[in-house]
Coordinates of C-alpha atoms in Angstrom, one line a residue:
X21 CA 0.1 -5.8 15.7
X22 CA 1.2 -7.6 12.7
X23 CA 4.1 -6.4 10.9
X24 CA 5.0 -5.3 6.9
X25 CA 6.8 -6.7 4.7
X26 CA 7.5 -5.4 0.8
X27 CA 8.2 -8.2 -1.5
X28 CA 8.9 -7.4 -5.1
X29 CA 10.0 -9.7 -7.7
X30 CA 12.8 -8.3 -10.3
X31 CA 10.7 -6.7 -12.3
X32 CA 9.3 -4.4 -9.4
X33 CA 6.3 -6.1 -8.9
X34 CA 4.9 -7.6 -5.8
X35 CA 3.4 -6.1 -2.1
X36 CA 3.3 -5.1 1.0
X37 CA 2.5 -7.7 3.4
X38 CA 0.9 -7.9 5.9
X39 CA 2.1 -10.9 8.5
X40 CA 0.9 -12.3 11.8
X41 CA 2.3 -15.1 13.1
X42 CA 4.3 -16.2 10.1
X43 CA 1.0 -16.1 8.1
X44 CA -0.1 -13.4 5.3
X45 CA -3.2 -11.7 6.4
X46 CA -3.2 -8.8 3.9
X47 CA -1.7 -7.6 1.2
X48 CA -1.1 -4.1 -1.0
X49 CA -0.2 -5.3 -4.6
X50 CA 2.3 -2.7 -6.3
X51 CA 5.0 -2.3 -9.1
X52 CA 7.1 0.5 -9.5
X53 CA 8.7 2.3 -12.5
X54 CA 11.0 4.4 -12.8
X55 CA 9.6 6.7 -10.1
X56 CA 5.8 5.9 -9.8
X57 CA 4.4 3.0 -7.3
X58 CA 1.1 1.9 -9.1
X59 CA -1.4 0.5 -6.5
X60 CA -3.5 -2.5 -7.3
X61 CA -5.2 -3.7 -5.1
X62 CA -5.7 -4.0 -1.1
X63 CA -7.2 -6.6 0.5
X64 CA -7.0 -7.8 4.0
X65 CA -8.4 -11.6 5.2
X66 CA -11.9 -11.4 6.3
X67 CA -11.7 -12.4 9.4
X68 CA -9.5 -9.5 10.4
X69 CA -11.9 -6.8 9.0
X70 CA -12.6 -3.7 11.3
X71 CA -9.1 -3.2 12.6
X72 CA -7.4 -0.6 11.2
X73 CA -4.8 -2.8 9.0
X74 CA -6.0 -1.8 5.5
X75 CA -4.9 1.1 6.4
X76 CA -1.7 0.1 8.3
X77 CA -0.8 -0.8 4.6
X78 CA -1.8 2.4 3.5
X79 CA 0.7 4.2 5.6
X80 CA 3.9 1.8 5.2
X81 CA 3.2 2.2 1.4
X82 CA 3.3 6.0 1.8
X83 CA 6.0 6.0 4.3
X84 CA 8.0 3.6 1.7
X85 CA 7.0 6.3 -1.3
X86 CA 7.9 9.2 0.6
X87 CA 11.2 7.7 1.6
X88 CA 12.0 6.6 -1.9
X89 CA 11.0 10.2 -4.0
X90 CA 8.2 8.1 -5.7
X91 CA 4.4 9.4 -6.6
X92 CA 1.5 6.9 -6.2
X93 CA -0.9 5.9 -9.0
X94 CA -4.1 4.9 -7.2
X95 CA -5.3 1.8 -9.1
X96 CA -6.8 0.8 -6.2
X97 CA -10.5 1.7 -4.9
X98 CA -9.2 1.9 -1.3
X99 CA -5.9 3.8 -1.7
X100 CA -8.4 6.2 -4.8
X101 CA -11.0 6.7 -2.0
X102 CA -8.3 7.9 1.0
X103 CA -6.5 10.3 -1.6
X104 CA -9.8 11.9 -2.4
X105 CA -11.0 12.0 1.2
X106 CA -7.7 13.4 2.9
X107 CA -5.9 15.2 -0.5
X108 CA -4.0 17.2 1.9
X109 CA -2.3 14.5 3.5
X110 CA -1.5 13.1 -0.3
X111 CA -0.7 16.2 -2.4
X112 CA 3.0 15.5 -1.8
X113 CA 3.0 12.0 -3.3
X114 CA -0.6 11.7 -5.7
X115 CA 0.1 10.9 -9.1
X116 CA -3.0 12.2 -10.6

């Protein structure tokens, strides 16, 4: 399983990573202010489609937001789309 990393430049803007083998595979492009992580955008190499790791972004971003006391602004048509499906498991942390 490949593993996360967030990167973020000074100004708070950067990713989660996702690495295999010393090589970026995916990525979940963020910035954060004051308390709200915007996402961007999630994309994940084709070649790698079908596994689950869109969504092993998805919860090391949430993890990472819940940890920090930040709400999420869903930018992003994937992160958007699993708020609206599971609003439960998002109530906590959606920035509507």
């Amino acid at each position: 399983m490949p593993e996360v990393q967030l990167k973020l430049d000074e100004k708070q803007h950067g990713g989660f990573q996702l690495i295999e083998n010393d090589k970026k595979i995916g990525e979940m492009v963020v910035s954060i202010s004051g308390t709200i992580l915007t996402v961007y955008h999630t994309e994940v190499d084709e070649e790698f489609n079908g596994k689950g790791y869109a969504k092993v972004l998805l919860d090391e971003m949430v993890a990472y937001v819940r940890e920090h006391k930040y709400t999420v602004k869903a930018l992003c048509p994937y992160v958007f789309a699993q708020f609206t499906r599971h609003p439960d498991e998002y109530a906590d942390i959606w920035e509507k």
